[in-house]
Every structure is written in structure tokens, then in C-alpha cells.
PDB file of N, CA and C in Angstrom:
ATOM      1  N   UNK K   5      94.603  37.767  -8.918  1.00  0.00           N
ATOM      2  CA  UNK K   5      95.634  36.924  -8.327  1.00  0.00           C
ATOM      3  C   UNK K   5      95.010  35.624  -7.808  1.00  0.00           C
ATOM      4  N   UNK K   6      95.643  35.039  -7.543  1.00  0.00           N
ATOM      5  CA  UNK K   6      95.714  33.109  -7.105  1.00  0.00           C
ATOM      6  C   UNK K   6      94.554  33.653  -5.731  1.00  0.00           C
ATOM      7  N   UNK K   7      95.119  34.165  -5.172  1.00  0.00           N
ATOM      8  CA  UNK K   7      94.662  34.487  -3.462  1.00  0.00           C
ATOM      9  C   UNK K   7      93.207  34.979  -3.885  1.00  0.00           C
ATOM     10  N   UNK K   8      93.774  36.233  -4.533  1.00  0.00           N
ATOM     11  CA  UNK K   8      91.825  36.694  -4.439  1.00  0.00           C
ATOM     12  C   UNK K   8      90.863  36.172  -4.936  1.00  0.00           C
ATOM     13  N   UNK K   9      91.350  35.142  -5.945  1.00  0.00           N
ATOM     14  CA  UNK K   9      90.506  34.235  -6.643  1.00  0.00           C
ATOM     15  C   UNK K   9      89.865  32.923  -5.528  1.00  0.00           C
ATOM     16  N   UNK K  10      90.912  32.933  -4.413  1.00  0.00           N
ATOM     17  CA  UNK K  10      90.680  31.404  -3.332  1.00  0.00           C
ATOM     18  C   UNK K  10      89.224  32.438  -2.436  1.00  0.00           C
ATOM     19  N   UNK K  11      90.013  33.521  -2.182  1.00  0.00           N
ATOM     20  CA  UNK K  11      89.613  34.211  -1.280  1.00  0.00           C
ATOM     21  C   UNK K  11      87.699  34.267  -1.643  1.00  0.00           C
ATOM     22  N   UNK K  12      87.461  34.815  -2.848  1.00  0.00           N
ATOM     23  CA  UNK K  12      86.099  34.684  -3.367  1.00  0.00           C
ATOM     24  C   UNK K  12      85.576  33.578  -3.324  1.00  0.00           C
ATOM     25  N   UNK K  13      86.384  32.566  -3.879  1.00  0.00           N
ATOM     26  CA  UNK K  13      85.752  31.083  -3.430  1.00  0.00           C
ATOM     27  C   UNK K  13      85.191  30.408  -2.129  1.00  0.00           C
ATOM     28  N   UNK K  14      86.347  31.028  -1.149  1.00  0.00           N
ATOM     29  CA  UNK K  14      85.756  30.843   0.151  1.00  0.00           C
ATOM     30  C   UNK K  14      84.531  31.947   0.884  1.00  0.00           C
ATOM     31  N   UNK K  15      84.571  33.120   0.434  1.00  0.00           N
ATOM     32  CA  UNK K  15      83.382  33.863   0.598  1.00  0.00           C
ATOM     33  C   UNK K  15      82.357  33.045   0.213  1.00  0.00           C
ATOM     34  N   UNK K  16      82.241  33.179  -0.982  1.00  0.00           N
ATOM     35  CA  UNK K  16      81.058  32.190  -1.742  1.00  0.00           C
ATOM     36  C   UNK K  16      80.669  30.968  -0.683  1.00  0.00           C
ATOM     37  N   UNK K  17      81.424  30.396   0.038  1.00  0.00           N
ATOM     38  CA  UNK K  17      80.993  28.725   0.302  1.00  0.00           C
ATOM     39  C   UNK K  17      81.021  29.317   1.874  1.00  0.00           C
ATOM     40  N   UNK K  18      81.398  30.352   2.427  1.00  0.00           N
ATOM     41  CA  UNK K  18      81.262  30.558   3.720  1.00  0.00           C
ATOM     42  C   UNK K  18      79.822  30.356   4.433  1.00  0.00           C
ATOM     43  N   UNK K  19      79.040  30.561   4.030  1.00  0.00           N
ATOM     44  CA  UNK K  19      77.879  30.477   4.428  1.00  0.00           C
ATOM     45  C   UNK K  19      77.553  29.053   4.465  1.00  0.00           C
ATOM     46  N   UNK K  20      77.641  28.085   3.703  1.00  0.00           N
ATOM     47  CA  UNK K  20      77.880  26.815   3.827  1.00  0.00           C
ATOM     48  C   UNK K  20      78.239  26.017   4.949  1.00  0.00           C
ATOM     49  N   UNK K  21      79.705  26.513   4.855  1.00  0.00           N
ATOM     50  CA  UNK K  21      80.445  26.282   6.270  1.00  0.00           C
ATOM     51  C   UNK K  21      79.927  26.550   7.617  1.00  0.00           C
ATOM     52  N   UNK K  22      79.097  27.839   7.800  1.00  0.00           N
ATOM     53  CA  UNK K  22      78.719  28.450   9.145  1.00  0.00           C
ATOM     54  C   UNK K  22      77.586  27.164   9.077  1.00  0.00           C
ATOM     55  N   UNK K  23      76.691  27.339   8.271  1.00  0.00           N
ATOM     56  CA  UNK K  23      75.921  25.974   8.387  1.00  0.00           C
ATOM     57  C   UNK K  23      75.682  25.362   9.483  1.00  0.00           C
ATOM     58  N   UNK K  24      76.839  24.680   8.509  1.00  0.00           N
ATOM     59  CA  UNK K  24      77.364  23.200   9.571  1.00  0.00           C
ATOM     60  C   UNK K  24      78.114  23.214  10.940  1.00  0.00           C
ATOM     61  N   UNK K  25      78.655  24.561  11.334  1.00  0.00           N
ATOM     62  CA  UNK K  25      79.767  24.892  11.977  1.00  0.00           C
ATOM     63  C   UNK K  25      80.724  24.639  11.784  1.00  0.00           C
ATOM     64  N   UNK K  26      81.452  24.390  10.691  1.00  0.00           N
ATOM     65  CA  UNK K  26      82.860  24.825  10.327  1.00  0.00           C
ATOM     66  C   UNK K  26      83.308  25.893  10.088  1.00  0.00           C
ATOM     67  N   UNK K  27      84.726  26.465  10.410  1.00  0.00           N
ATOM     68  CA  UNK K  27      85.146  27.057   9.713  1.00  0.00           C
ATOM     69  C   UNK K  27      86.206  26.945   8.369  1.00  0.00           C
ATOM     70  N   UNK K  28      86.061  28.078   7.759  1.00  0.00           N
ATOM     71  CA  UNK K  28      86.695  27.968   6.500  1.00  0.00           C
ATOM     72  C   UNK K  28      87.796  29.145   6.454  1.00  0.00           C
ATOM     73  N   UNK K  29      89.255  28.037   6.306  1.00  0.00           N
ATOM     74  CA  UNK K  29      90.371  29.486   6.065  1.00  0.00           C
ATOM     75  C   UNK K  29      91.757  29.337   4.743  1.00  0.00           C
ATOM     76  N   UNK K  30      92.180  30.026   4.568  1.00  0.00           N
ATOM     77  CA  UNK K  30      92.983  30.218   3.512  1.00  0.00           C
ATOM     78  C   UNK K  30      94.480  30.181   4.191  1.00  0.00           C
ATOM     79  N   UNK K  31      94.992  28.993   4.022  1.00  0.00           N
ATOM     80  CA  UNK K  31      96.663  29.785   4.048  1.00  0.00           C
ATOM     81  C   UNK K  31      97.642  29.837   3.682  1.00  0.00           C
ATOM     82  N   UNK K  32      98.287  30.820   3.173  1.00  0.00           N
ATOM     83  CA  UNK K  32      98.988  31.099   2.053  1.00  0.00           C
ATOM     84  C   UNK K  32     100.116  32.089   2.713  1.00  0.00           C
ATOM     85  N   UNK K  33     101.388  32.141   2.208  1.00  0.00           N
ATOM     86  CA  UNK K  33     102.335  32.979   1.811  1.00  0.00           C
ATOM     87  C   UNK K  33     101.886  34.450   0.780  1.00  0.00           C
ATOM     88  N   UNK K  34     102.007  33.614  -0.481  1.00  0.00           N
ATOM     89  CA  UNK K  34     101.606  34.462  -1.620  1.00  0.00           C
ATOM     90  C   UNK K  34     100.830  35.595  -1.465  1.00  0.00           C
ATOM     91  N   UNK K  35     101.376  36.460  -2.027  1.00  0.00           N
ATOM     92  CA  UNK K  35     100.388  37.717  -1.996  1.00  0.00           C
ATOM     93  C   UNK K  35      99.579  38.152  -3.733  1.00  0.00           C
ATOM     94  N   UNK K  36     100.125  38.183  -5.111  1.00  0.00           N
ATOM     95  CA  UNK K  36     100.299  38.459  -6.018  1.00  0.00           C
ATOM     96  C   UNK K  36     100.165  37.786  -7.027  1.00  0.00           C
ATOM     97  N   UNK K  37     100.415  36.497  -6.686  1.00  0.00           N
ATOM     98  CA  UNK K  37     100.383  35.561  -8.117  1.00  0.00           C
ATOM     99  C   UNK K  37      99.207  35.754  -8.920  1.00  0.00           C
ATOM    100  N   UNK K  38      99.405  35.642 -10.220  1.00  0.00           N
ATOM    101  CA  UNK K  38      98.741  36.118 -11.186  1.00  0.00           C
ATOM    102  C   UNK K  38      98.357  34.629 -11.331  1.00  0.00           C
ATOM    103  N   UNK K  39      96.859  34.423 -12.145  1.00  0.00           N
ATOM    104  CA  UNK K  39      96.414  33.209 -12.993  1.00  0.00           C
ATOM    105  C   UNK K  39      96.869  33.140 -14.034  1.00  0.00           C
ATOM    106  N   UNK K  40      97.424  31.986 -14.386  1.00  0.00           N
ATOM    107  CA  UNK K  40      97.676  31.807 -15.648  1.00  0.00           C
ATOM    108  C   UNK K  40      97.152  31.031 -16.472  1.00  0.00           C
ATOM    109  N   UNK K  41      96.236  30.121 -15.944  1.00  0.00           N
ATOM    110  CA  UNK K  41      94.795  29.651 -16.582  1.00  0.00           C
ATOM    111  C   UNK K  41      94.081  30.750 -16.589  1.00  0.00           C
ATOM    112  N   UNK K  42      92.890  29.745 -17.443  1.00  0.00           N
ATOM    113  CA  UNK K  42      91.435  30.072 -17.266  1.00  0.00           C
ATOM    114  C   UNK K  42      90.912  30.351 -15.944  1.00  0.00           C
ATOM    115  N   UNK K  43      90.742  31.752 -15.564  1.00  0.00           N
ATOM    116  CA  UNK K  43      90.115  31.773 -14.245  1.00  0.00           C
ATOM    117  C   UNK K  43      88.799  31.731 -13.575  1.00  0.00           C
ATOM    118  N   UNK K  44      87.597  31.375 -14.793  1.00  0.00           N
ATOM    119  CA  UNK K  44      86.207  30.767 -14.633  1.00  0.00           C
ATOM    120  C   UNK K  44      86.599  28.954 -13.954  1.00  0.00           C
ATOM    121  N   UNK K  45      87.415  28.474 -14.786  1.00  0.00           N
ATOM    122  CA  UNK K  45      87.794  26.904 -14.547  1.00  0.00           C
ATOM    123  C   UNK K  45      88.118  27.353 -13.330  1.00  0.00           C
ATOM    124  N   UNK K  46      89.385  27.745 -12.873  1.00  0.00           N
ATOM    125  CA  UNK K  46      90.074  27.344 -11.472  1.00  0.00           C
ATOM    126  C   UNK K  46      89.160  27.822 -10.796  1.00  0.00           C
ATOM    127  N   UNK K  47      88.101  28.595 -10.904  1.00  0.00           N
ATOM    128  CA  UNK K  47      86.935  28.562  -9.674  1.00  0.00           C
ATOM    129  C   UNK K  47      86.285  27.821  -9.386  1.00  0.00           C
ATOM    130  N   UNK K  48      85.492  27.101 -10.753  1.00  0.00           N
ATOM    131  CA  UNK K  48      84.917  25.869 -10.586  1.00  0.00           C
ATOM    132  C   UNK K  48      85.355  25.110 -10.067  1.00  0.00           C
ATOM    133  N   UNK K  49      86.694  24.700 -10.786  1.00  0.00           N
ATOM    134  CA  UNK K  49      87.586  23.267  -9.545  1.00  0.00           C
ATOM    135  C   UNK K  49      87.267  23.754  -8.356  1.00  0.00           C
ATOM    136  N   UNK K  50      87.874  24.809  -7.948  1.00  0.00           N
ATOM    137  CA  UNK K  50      88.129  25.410  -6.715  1.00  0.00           C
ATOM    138  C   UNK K  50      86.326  25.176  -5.626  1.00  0.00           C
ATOM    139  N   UNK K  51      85.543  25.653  -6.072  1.00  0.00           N
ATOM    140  CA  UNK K  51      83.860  25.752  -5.784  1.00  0.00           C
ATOM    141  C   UNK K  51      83.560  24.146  -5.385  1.00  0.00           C
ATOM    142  N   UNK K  52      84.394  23.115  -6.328  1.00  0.00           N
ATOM    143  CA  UNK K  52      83.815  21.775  -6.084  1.00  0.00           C
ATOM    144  C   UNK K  52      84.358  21.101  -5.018  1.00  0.00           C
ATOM    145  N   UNK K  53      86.209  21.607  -5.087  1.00  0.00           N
ATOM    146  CA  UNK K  53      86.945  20.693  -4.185  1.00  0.00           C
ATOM    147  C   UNK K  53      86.433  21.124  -2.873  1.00  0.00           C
ATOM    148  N   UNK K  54      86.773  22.336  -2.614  1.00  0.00           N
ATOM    149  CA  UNK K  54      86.386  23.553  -1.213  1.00  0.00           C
ATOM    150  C   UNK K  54      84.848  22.645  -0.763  1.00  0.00           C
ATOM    151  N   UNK K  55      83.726  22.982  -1.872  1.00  0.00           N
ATOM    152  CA  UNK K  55      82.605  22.367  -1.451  1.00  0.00           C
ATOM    153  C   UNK K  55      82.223  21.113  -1.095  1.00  0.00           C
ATOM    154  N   UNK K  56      83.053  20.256  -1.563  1.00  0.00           N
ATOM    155  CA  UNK K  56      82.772  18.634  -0.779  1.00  0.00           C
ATOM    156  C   UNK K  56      83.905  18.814   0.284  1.00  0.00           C
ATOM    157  N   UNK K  57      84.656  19.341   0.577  1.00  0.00           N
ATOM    158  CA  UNK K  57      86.022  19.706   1.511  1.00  0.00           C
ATOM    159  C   UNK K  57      84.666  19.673   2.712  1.00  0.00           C
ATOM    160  N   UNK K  58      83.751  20.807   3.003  1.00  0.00           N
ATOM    161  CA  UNK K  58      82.905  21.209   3.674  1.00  0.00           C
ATOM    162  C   UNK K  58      81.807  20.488   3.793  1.00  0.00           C
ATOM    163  N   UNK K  59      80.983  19.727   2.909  1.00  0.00           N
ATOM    164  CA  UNK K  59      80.142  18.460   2.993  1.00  0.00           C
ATOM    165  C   UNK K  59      80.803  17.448   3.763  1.00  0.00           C
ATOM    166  N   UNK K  60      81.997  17.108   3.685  1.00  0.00           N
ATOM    167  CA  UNK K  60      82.781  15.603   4.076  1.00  0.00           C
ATOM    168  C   UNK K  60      83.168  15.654   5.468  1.00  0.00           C
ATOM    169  N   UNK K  61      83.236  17.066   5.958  1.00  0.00           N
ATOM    170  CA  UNK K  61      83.448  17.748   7.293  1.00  0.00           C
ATOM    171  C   UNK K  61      82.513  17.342   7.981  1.00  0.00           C
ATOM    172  N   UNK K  62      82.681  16.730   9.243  1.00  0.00           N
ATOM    173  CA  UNK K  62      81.799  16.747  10.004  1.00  0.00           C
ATOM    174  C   UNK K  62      81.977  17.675  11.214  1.00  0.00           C
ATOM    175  N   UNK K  63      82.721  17.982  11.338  1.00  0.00           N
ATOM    176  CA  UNK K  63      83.618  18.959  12.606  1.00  0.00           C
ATOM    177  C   UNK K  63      84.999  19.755  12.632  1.00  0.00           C
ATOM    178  N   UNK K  64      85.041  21.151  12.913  1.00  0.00           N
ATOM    179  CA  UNK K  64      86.386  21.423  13.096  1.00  0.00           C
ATOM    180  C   UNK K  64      86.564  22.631  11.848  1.00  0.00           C
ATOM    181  N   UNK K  65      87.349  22.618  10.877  1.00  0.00           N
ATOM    182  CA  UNK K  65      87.610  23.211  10.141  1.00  0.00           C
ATOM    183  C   UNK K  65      88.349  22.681   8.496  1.00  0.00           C
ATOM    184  N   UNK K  66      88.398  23.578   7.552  1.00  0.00           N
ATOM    185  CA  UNK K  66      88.720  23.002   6.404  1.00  0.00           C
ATOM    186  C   UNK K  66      89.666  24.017   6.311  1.00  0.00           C
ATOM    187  N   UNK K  67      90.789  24.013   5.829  1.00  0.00           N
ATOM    188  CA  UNK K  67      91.717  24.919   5.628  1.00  0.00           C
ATOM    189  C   UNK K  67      92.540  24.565   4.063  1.00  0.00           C
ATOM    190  N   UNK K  68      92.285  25.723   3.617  1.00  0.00           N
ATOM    191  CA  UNK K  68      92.724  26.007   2.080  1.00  0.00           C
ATOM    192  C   UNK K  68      94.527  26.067   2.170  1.00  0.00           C
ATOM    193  N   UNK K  69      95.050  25.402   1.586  1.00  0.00           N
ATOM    194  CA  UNK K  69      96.316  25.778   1.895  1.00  0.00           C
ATOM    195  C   UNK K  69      96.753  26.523   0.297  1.00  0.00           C
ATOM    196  N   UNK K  70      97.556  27.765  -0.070  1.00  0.00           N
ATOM    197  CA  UNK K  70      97.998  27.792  -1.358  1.00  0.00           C
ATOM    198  C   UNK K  70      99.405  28.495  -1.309  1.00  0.00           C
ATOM    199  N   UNK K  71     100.060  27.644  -2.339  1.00  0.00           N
ATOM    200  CA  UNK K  71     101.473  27.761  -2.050  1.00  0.00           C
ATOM    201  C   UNK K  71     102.502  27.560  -3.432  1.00  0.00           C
ATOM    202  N   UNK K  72     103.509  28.430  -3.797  1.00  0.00           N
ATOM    203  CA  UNK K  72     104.188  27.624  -5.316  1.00  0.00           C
ATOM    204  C   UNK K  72     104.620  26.428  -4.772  1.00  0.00           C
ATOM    205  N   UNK K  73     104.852  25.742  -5.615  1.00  0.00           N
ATOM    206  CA  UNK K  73     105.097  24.669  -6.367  1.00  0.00           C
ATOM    207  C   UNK K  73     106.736  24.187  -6.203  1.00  0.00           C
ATOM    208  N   UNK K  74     107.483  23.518  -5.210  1.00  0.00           N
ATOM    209  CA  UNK K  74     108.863  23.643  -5.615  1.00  0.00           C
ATOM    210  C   UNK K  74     109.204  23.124  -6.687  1.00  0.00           C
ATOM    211  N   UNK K  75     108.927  22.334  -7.097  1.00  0.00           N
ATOM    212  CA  UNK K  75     109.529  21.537  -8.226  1.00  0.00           C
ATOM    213  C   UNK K  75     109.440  22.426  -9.422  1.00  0.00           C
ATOM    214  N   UNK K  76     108.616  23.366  -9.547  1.00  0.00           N
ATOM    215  CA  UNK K  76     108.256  24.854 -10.823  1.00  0.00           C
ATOM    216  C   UNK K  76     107.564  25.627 -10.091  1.00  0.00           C
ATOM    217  N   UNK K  77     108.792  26.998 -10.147  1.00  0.00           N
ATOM    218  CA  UNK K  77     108.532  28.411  -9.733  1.00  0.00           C
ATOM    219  C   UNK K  77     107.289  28.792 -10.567  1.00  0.00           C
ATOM    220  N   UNK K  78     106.983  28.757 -11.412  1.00  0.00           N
ATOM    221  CA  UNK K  78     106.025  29.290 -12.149  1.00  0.00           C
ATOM    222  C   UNK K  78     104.769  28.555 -11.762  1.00  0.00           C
ATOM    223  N   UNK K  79     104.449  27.832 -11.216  1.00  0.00           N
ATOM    224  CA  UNK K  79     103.193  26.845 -10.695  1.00  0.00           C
ATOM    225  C   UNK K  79     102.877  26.843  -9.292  1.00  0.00           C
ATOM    226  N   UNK K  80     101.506  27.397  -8.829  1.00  0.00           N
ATOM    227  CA  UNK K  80     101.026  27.627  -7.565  1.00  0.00           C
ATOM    228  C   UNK K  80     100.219  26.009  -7.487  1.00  0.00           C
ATOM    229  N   UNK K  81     100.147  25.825  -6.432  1.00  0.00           N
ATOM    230  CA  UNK K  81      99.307  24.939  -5.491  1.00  0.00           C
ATOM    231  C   UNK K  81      98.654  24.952  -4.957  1.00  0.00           C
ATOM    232  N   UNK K  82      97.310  24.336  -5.218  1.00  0.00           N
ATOM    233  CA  UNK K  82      96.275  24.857  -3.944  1.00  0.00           C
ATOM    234  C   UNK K  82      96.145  23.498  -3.232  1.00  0.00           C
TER     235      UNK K  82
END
């Protein structure tokens, strides 16, 4: 799913975050959504945006937001 896929991403980069002292959080509705891409790609995006999200930080927190899409039910948002 969309979530557990963010969710690993932010594991992965958590340590990052403690670092610096940020924290890193996810927030979402969704429980279920399935990928409907490539789910190696949307990690990568996901690994790069999240990871300069946390470089560009100088304080405070980075928060993942993921959510559908109103304009298309079928399309999540991160």
C-alpha cells in the first residue's frame, strides 16, 4: 500500500532526521491504497523528496502528508 511504502521511506531516512534533530512524520487518512506504479520508482522519488525535505530543515519537523487526489479518486498524493 501507498502508506507502507511512505512508512518504509521514512524508517529508512529516520535516522537522518534524529541527526539533525528533526522529526519525521506521516499524515495520512488512507489506510489501503494499493500502488499503481512502479513501486521501486515511487520510493526513489519518495527517498529524494523526504531526503532534501530533511537536509533543507534546519529545525522543527518535516511532515509527510498523503492523501487522494480530489480532482481523481483513483490518484493518491503525497
Amino acid at each position: 500500500s501507498v502508506v507502507a511504502l511512505v512508512n518504509d521511506v521514512i524508517s529508512l531516512l529516520q535516522l537522518k532526521a534524529a541527526e539533525r534533530n528533526i522529526r519525521i512524520e506521516m499524515v495520512s487518512k488512507l489506510r489501503d491504497e494499493p500502488v499503481t506504479s512502479d513501486p521501486l520508482r515511487v520510493q526513489q522519488v519518495l527517498l529524494n523528496l523526504i531526503g532534501n525535505a530533511i537536509k533543507f530543515t534546519e529545525q522543527g519537523e518535516v511532515l509527510v502528508h498523503v492523501e487522494k487526489n480530489p480532482a481523481d479518486s483513483a490518484k493518491v498524493s503525497i
